[in-house]
Amino acid sequence: MFIEVLEILFLFLTAVMVAYLVRHYIFTLAVLKNSQKKKANPSFESTIYKPTVSVLIPARNEERVIGRLLQRMTELAYPKDRLQVIVIDDASRDETGKIAEQYSKAYNYIKVIHRSEREGGRGKASALNAGLRYADGEVVLCFDADYYPQRDIVEKLVKEFADPKVGAVQGRVVVLNEPQNLVTRLVSLERIGGYRVDQEARDKLNLITQFGGTVGGFRRQLLEKLGGWDGQMLAEDTDLTFRVYLAGYKVKYVLDAECYEEAVDSWRAYWKQRYRWAKGHMQCAFKYSLKLLKSDKLTFAQKIDGILLLNVYFMPIIVLVSWIVGIPLFVLKFSQWLSPFWAAMLISMYSVVGNFAPFYEVSVGTYLDGRTHAQWLIPLLVFAFLYNIPICTKAFLDLLFSKLTGKVGNHWEKTTHSGNGNSYIIKLLNH
Amino acid sequence: MDALQAVVSNLLQVVGEALQALLVFNILFICMFFPLDGSLKRKMAILATGNIFCLILNMLFSMFAVILDASMGDFSKALFAVLSPLFNLLWIVSFWSVSLTFLARSKHGG
């Protein structure tokens, strides 16, 4: 009986792995095929569509990077009479507020909201909601304080709202400080896989394109109708993504709207960031999986993709469990209906072919970007993947514990930005 | 006679597992590598190199497993069943990455 239970579990885990395997391959092949097609000209309506825009920049102790972004806001090509920039100084204890005030005094379209210690420090969602109260643009865009956008990024993003079905947009994130060390190089590879291939494929295949929390935005009316960002959710961006789709709208991905980010530069910071993402995603998985399946606003393919997207951070745990289940099965001997040969084939399928799929995605992303050396580091992503196993396992256990005890405990575990990206901006401008 | 039979059986096992890995490698490469832009000659050369690599690495790994099996018994079989695909994943990903570098260089005139 015990062996049969293990075998059923083993087969179930393999089926889940195969589903992700197929998804990765479909995405990569879709993007490859699309890259060979000629790019369609933008519609006339989209090129003249220039709504009023409010840019929200939540910032907590970002003195090393906020000045860089605000300077960039003054250099944007978008008409300044149609632009409003709102910095939410979220109870910062450094010079963030002062730096923002200097820009606010010099430029009338830049506004600063200072939150007190009592109001602030409750998370990014809370800060964004505070900023939303002052936003009057038709479109609301968000940028994290450590980001550095293209000068014409606003035009590229907002033109998609000419389509009334578009409720939100997402641009591409590129790592600014890639050459800094091994961690930043590996994070950059992950970003290439995620944005050059994954997001692009989901957009082209009309699946669930994700709003990533920055370098993107919403129709203000829709955002207000949905109640803004949910402060109870760690991954408020993923949460909003699904609320947009469940409301009957879609998120449009704009590949050529690039924004540079300062990636985490240590394994400790990587752990903290990925832990937050994993726990937040899992929260959303519990909240939306059933709603997705029941929704009449989504296609069947969108429902399947949505389920896979929501549960993606369970994958490292699934891999770990399948190894744990696989070894005793081989030692204890299989029952009559699953021979060691087929078991070995199944393990081979997901361990080699299945686990190869995400590397394939990343490598094709680098290939399409015209990179000729970045591929050398791709094998090291295997170890980054192994590092994600304890991260996701801890996130899951902590989430379970908080659900059982009722303690939510979300607070702004923000990534500390060193400002090391500043030196790379000079290289970028000189490129 | 028994010893000879054991040697032959082990050899067949080693070759069989190497052939299994070859099959996976070739399916992956032909489906994924050939659709990319780049010189066909380069792709064929890379594929041929990969096949030689695959055969040698897997035969070495399988021989090591046979030796372990003689001393550790069933547990080593279980360990090998889980580690072998991981080993193949590591070298296939590495080989794939390096191959893509050569292909990308040929695409960009390198």
XYZ file of C-alpha atoms in Angstrom:
541
model
C 0.000 0.000 0.000
C 2.796 2.429 0.959
C 4.617 1.758 -2.295
C 1.463 2.310 -4.337
C 0.869 5.665 -2.591
C 4.454 6.700 -3.303
C 4.074 5.695 -6.931
C 0.874 7.726 -7.363
C 2.595 10.728 -5.793
C 5.613 10.188 -8.029
C 3.440 10.088 -11.159
C 1.524 13.193 -10.097
C 4.742 15.134 -9.515
C 6.077 14.011 -12.877
C 2.865 15.145 -14.591
C 3.235 18.617 -13.041
C 6.866 18.807 -14.158
C 5.887 17.790 -17.680
C 3.238 20.551 -17.766
C 5.891 23.180 -16.980
C 8.301 21.551 -19.424
C 5.762 21.828 -22.254
C 4.978 25.431 -21.269
C 8.644 26.488 -21.385
C 9.203 24.884 -24.764
C 6.022 26.349 -26.266
C 7.029 29.810 -25.049
C 10.535 29.565 -26.419
C 9.469 28.236 -29.785
C 6.721 30.892 -30.027
C 9.222 33.686 -29.430
C 11.691 32.178 -31.906
C 8.997 31.956 -34.546
C 7.845 35.504 -33.811
C 11.377 36.867 -34.066
C 11.539 35.635 -37.651
C 8.394 37.558 -38.601
C 8.524 41.179 -39.708
C 7.470 43.612 -37.006
C 3.980 45.063 -37.626
C 3.744 48.835 -37.828
C 1.981 50.419 -34.868
C -1.565 51.600 -35.566
C -2.163 55.286 -36.261
C -4.402 55.553 -33.193
C -1.728 54.218 -30.880
C 0.956 56.564 -32.151
C -1.116 59.705 -31.501
C -2.587 58.513 -28.225
C -1.037 60.635 -25.463
C -3.109 60.549 -22.300
C -2.258 62.407 -19.117
C 0.100 60.271 -17.046
C 0.855 60.083 -13.338
C 4.127 58.357 -12.411
C 4.274 56.933 -8.893
C 7.678 56.383 -7.299
C 7.502 54.742 -3.862
C 10.757 55.308 -1.958
C 11.947 54.294 1.487
C 15.582 55.068 2.369
C 16.650 55.383 -1.257
C 19.006 58.357 -1.002
C 21.660 56.563 -3.105
C 19.401 56.118 -6.114
C 16.373 58.455 -5.973
C 18.209 61.447 -7.391
C 19.238 59.446 -10.449
C 15.637 58.472 -11.226
C 14.215 61.942 -10.621
C 16.859 63.455 -12.866
C 15.735 60.969 -15.506
C 12.130 62.025 -15.004
C 13.133 65.540 -16.004
C 14.738 64.137 -19.173
C 11.697 62.169 -20.348
C 10.518 63.021 -23.836
C 6.827 62.894 -22.869
C 5.137 66.357 -22.874
C 5.576 67.746 -19.391
C 2.135 69.381 -19.443
C 0.674 65.869 -19.617
C 2.991 64.382 -16.999
C 2.770 64.251 -13.213
C 5.490 62.613 -11.072
C 4.601 61.715 -7.488
C 7.342 60.567 -5.109
C 6.039 58.840 -2.009
C 8.687 59.298 0.664
C 7.645 56.440 2.919
C 8.939 57.517 6.329
C 12.539 57.463 5.118
C 15.228 58.015 7.731
C 17.847 59.191 5.272
C 17.989 62.079 2.780
C 15.416 60.594 0.353
C 12.765 63.169 1.262
C 15.182 66.121 0.984
C 16.496 65.033 -2.403
C 12.947 64.603 -3.710
C 11.947 68.029 -2.344
C 14.789 69.688 -4.274
C 13.369 68.298 -7.521
C 9.821 69.188 -6.509
C 10.841 72.820 -5.987
C 12.639 72.965 -9.334
C 9.956 71.229 -11.438
C 6.249 71.929 -11.010
C 5.163 68.508 -12.323
C 7.103 66.701 -9.586
C 5.318 66.340 -6.260
C 6.491 64.722 -3.014
C 4.313 63.096 -0.380
C 6.010 62.623 2.956
C 4.601 59.894 5.134
C 5.241 59.942 8.832
C 6.648 57.056 10.870
C 3.106 56.320 12.041
C 1.668 56.204 8.472
C 4.625 54.744 6.624
C 6.707 51.569 6.609
C 3.683 49.354 5.892
C 4.836 48.055 2.570
C 5.035 49.118 -1.045
C 1.304 48.614 -1.629
C 0.420 51.053 1.141
C 2.849 53.635 -0.249
C 1.446 53.287 -3.766
C -2.128 53.653 -2.540
C -1.115 56.832 -0.742
C 0.309 58.168 -4.002
C -2.748 57.084 -5.986
C -4.925 59.459 -3.967
C -2.998 62.387 -5.499
C -2.794 60.999 -9.042
C -4.934 62.727 -11.637
C -3.591 61.253 -14.863
C -5.660 58.945 -17.059
C -2.822 56.444 -16.812
C -0.809 55.603 -13.691
C 2.720 54.251 -14.165
C 5.032 52.935 -11.421
C 8.801 52.904 -11.167
C 10.891 51.599 -8.321
C 13.424 54.095 -7.026
C 16.461 52.172 -8.283
C 15.280 52.035 -11.884
C 16.525 54.028 -14.850
C 14.104 54.208 -17.807
C 14.570 55.070 -21.447
C 13.720 58.677 -22.312
C 10.762 57.610 -24.464
C 9.477 54.858 -22.200
C 6.277 56.683 -21.276
C 5.170 56.984 -24.929
C 6.001 53.337 -25.574
C 3.978 52.154 -22.608
C 0.916 54.397 -22.779
C 0.257 53.973 -26.515
C -1.008 50.461 -25.739
C -3.949 51.977 -23.869
C -5.394 53.056 -27.223
C -6.817 49.509 -27.172
C -9.776 49.641 -24.765
C -9.194 46.008 -23.735
C -5.805 46.851 -22.258
C -6.086 47.466 -18.542
C -2.394 47.457 -17.725
C 1.017 47.489 -19.398
C 4.400 46.059 -18.555
C 7.789 47.034 -19.986
C 11.052 45.129 -20.066
C 13.470 45.114 -17.141
C 17.175 44.968 -17.974
C 19.880 44.617 -15.343
C 22.064 47.727 -15.186
C 24.892 46.416 -13.002
C 25.285 43.072 -14.772
C 29.112 43.108 -14.865
C 29.396 43.799 -11.127
C 29.775 40.207 -9.903
C 28.567 36.630 -10.415
C 25.242 37.223 -8.650
C 24.335 40.176 -10.864
C 25.336 38.251 -13.982
C 23.132 35.311 -13.045
C 20.225 37.599 -12.123
C 20.642 39.264 -15.507
C 20.361 35.883 -17.226
C 17.195 35.132 -15.273
C 15.778 38.498 -16.334
C 16.580 37.781 -19.965
C 14.732 34.475 -19.761
C 11.812 36.071 -17.971
C 11.378 39.216 -20.055
C 12.858 38.440 -23.474
C 11.156 35.064 -23.745
C 8.580 34.300 -21.035
C 6.652 37.588 -20.970
C 6.980 38.089 -24.727
C 5.599 34.613 -25.397
C 2.677 35.066 -23.031
C 1.807 38.333 -24.729
C 2.042 36.909 -28.243
C 0.056 33.784 -27.319
C -2.610 35.876 -25.552
C -2.028 34.232 -22.201
C -1.516 35.819 -18.774
C 1.095 38.550 -19.073
C 2.268 39.628 -15.683
C 2.539 43.128 -14.286
C 5.883 43.055 -12.501
C 5.306 45.868 -10.005
C 7.463 48.402 -11.827
C 8.084 49.645 -15.377
C 4.396 49.409 -16.038
C 1.050 50.840 -15.162
C -2.730 50.879 -15.272
C -5.735 52.843 -16.417
C -6.368 54.970 -13.349
C -10.123 54.429 -13.450
C -9.671 50.664 -13.548
C -7.116 50.768 -10.751
C -9.456 52.790 -8.561
C -12.374 50.499 -9.404
C -10.273 47.514 -8.340
C -9.453 49.254 -5.045
C -5.780 49.925 -5.746
C -3.005 47.714 -4.385
C -3.811 45.136 -1.693
C -1.625 45.796 1.343
C -2.238 42.281 2.680
C -0.445 40.696 -0.273
C 3.349 40.473 -0.430
C 3.225 40.218 -4.222
C 0.826 43.110 -4.783
C 1.825 43.197 -8.462
C 0.834 39.574 -9.099
C -2.347 40.164 -7.141
C -3.286 43.128 -9.329
C -2.413 41.221 -12.491
C -5.057 38.614 -11.777
C -7.606 41.180 -10.674
C -7.143 42.951 -14.020
C -7.721 39.739 -15.953
C -10.674 38.687 -13.798
C -12.223 42.113 -14.475
C -12.133 41.320 -18.201
C -9.069 43.344 -19.217
C -5.592 42.284 -20.226
C -2.002 43.224 -19.474
C 0.030 44.210 -22.528
C 3.756 43.540 -22.589
C 5.911 46.079 -24.426
C 9.266 44.489 -25.235
C 10.952 47.632 -26.505
C 9.989 49.738 -23.460
C 13.201 49.092 -21.545
C 14.089 50.161 -18.059
C 17.309 49.429 -16.229
C 17.339 48.085 -12.697
C 20.024 47.708 -10.086
C 19.963 43.962 -9.427
C 20.749 42.400 -6.060
C 24.491 41.884 -5.729
C 24.854 39.320 -2.945
C 23.450 35.847 -2.279
C 21.938 37.088 0.963
C 20.039 39.877 -0.830
C 19.045 37.354 -3.530
C 17.607 35.084 -0.851
C 15.552 37.931 0.722
C 14.201 39.090 -2.612
C 13.288 35.657 -3.907
C 11.790 34.661 -0.569
C 9.476 37.673 -0.769
C 8.533 36.869 -4.367
C 7.961 33.188 -3.602
C 5.837 33.821 -0.514
C 3.840 36.534 -2.304
C 3.223 34.333 -5.321
C 2.118 31.458 -3.147
C -0.306 33.783 -1.344
C -1.769 34.685 -4.731
C -1.924 31.016 -5.698
C -4.124 30.270 -2.708
C -6.266 33.327 -3.387
C -6.786 33.067 -7.169
C -6.416 29.478 -8.356
C -10.097 28.636 -7.895
C -11.308 32.068 -9.053
C -9.324 31.649 -12.258
C -10.885 28.298 -13.018
C -14.398 29.609 -12.409
C -13.999 32.884 -14.341
C -15.993 33.381 -17.540
C -13.726 36.226 -18.640
C -10.735 34.017 -19.469
C -10.082 31.515 -22.229
C -9.202 27.910 -21.391
C -5.570 28.509 -22.344
C -5.418 31.570 -20.090
C -6.804 29.565 -17.192
C -4.178 26.844 -17.633
C -1.378 29.374 -18.003
C -2.675 31.350 -15.044
C -2.623 28.257 -12.822
C 0.906 27.402 -13.934
C 2.059 30.993 -13.400
C 0.513 31.221 -9.947
C 2.139 27.990 -8.817
C 5.548 28.463 -10.409
C 7.291 29.002 -7.065
C 6.138 25.561 -5.940
C 8.298 24.022 -8.665
C 11.562 23.870 -6.706
C 9.644 22.199 -3.862
C 8.120 19.712 -6.308
C 11.592 18.850 -7.627
C 12.833 18.267 -4.067
C 9.845 16.093 -3.153
C 10.194 14.036 -6.332
C 13.841 13.292 -5.502
C 12.840 12.361 -1.955
C 10.072 10.074 -3.253
C 12.151 8.623 -6.115
C 15.033 7.292 -4.032
C 13.008 5.130 -1.610
C 10.933 3.828 -4.536
C 14.057 2.462 -6.160
C 15.296 1.054 -2.886
C 11.949 -0.451 -1.816
C 11.236 -1.866 -5.282
C 8.284 -0.827 -7.413
C 4.888 -2.520 -7.492
C 3.786 -4.501 -10.514
C 2.377 -1.664 -12.566
C 5.404 0.683 -12.551
C 8.625 -1.003 -13.525
C 12.031 0.481 -12.702
C 12.595 1.039 -16.423
C 9.576 3.360 -16.772
C 10.374 5.023 -13.478
C 13.895 5.728 -14.712
C 12.447 7.079 -17.963
C 10.109 9.384 -16.017
C 12.920 10.668 -13.840
C 15.022 11.163 -16.940
C 12.186 13.044 -18.617
C 11.813 15.648 -15.984
C 15.373 15.792 -14.688
C 16.994 16.228 -18.079
C 14.396 17.295 -20.595
C 12.132 19.019 -18.101
C 14.789 20.867 -16.191
C 16.516 21.753 -19.449
C 13.467 23.757 -20.487
C 14.134 26.902 -18.400
C 17.801 26.916 -19.476
C 16.653 26.645 -23.056
C 14.450 29.663 -22.484
C 17.277 31.723 -20.999
C 19.751 30.704 -23.671
C 17.384 31.556 -26.515
C 16.775 34.901 -24.827
C 20.509 35.656 -24.877
C 20.715 34.459 -28.454
C 17.877 36.746 -29.567
C 19.507 39.639 -27.728
C 22.631 39.047 -29.787
C 24.791 38.161 -26.776
C 27.872 36.080 -27.548
C 29.480 35.555 -24.124
C 26.671 35.551 -21.556
C 25.808 31.937 -22.449
C 28.979 30.692 -20.745
C 27.384 31.330 -17.359
C 24.117 29.523 -18.084
C 25.303 26.207 -16.545
C 25.746 28.064 -13.242
C 22.005 28.727 -13.230
C 21.673 25.067 -12.192
C 23.171 26.058 -8.845
C 20.980 29.152 -8.654
C 18.014 26.825 -9.191
C 19.233 24.544 -6.399
C 19.574 27.634 -4.168
C 15.912 28.415 -4.861
C 14.847 25.069 -3.373
C 15.421 26.046 0.281
C 14.166 29.594 -0.433
C 10.818 28.384 -1.776
C 10.521 25.648 0.835
C 10.991 28.147 3.651
C 8.549 30.565 2.023
C 5.930 27.832 1.811
C 6.427 26.682 5.402
C 6.310 30.271 6.693
C 3.128 30.920 4.737
C 1.529 27.750 6.087
C 2.533 28.743 9.600
C 1.078 32.229 9.195
C -2.173 30.776 7.827
C -2.444 28.369 10.718
C -1.619 30.943 13.375
C -3.383 33.868 11.692
C -0.270 36.056 11.877
C 0.144 37.889 8.561
C 3.289 39.889 9.363
C 3.781 41.613 6.008
C 6.109 44.559 6.169
C 8.394 46.286 3.739
C 11.348 43.893 3.538
C 12.757 46.055 0.849
C 15.909 45.390 -1.117
C 18.721 47.722 -0.096
C 20.189 49.570 -3.046
C 23.855 50.418 -2.928
C 23.876 52.856 -5.827
C 26.531 50.742 -7.553
C 24.427 51.013 -10.688
C 25.284 54.715 -11.004
C 28.672 54.013 -12.559
C 27.049 51.799 -15.192
C 24.692 54.570 -16.261
C 27.654 56.625 -17.408
C 28.832 53.655 -19.495
C 25.286 53.251 -20.801
C 25.072 56.884 -21.885
C 28.452 56.667 -23.566
C 27.560 53.415 -25.394
C 31.720 -18.376 -17.192
C 29.646 -16.547 -14.555
C 32.295 -13.846 -14.363
C 32.236 -13.460 -18.141
C 28.472 -13.241 -18.117
C 28.634 -10.580 -15.409
C 31.136 -8.557 -17.444
C 29.008 -8.788 -20.582
C 25.869 -7.854 -18.642
C 27.583 -4.834 -17.122
C 28.939 -3.772 -20.492
C 25.480 -3.990 -22.041
C 24.095 -1.940 -19.169
C 26.757 0.726 -19.694
C 26.174 0.903 -23.439
C 22.387 0.885 -22.974
C 22.456 3.838 -20.586
C 24.817 5.761 -22.842
C 22.482 5.153 -25.795
C 19.543 6.396 -23.719
C 21.417 9.641 -23.018
C 22.371 9.901 -26.708
C 18.740 9.672 -27.685
C 17.725 12.456 -25.282
C 20.638 14.647 -26.368
C 19.935 14.268 -30.075
C 16.205 14.888 -29.717
C 16.881 18.035 -27.700
C 19.523 19.352 -30.036
C 17.815 18.607 -33.320
C 14.511 20.127 -32.126
C 16.002 23.146 -30.384
C 19.313 23.970 -32.013
C 18.659 23.543 -35.703
C 15.733 26.015 -35.936
C 18.076 28.810 -34.821
C 19.763 31.016 -37.419
C 23.333 30.016 -38.156
C 25.648 28.070 -40.397
C 24.442 24.496 -41.053
C 28.006 23.193 -41.173
C 28.674 24.613 -37.747
C 25.488 23.049 -36.377
C 26.388 19.632 -37.778
C 29.909 19.863 -36.362
C 28.564 20.848 -32.957
C 26.022 18.014 -33.021
C 28.705 15.467 -33.919
C 30.967 16.753 -31.121
C 28.069 16.552 -28.696
C 27.385 12.943 -29.602
C 30.998 11.948 -28.961
C 30.949 13.851 -25.671
C 27.690 12.212 -24.646
C 28.922 8.712 -25.397
C 32.220 9.078 -23.573
C 30.798 10.863 -20.502
C 27.924 8.438 -20.055
C 30.055 5.361 -20.504
C 32.447 6.674 -17.866
C 29.579 7.489 -15.515
C 27.922 4.114 -16.056
C 31.191 2.258 -15.434
C 31.519 4.136 -12.171
C 27.945 3.130 -11.286
C 28.659 -0.542 -12.046
C 31.649 -0.472 -9.718
C 29.561 1.204 -6.997
C 26.765 -1.321 -7.498
C 29.182 -4.168 -6.820
C 29.960 -2.719 -3.401
C 26.739 -0.894 -2.387
C 24.007 -2.974 -3.980
C 20.447 -1.648 -4.495
C 21.008 1.731 -2.858
C 23.584 2.646 -5.482
C 21.067 1.718 -8.214
C 18.552 4.159 -6.701
C 21.189 6.854 -6.335
C 22.366 6.338 -9.893
C 18.801 6.489 -11.233
C 18.404 9.946 -9.680
C 21.956 11.262 -10.229
C 22.396 10.088 -13.807
C 19.767 12.453 -15.280
C 21.164 15.317 -13.193
C 24.638 14.573 -14.482
C 23.286 14.582 -18.030
C 21.412 17.807 -17.384
C 24.595 19.521 -16.184
C 26.742 18.583 -19.125
C 23.951 19.070 -21.726
C 23.214 22.571 -20.403
C 26.946 23.384 -20.419
C 27.438 22.012 -23.907
C 24.305 23.747 -25.166
C 25.478 27.091 -23.745
C 28.909 26.867 -25.324
C 27.365 25.754 -28.632
C 25.066 28.754 -28.627
C 28.091 31.024 -28.187
C 29.658 29.574 -31.318
C 26.396 29.827 -33.215
C 25.779 33.411 -32.085
C 29.306 34.345 -33.193
C 28.704 32.824 -36.620
C 25.415 34.742 -36.855
C 27.139 38.006 -36.003
C 30.141 37.298 -38.197
C 32.508 36.122 -35.463
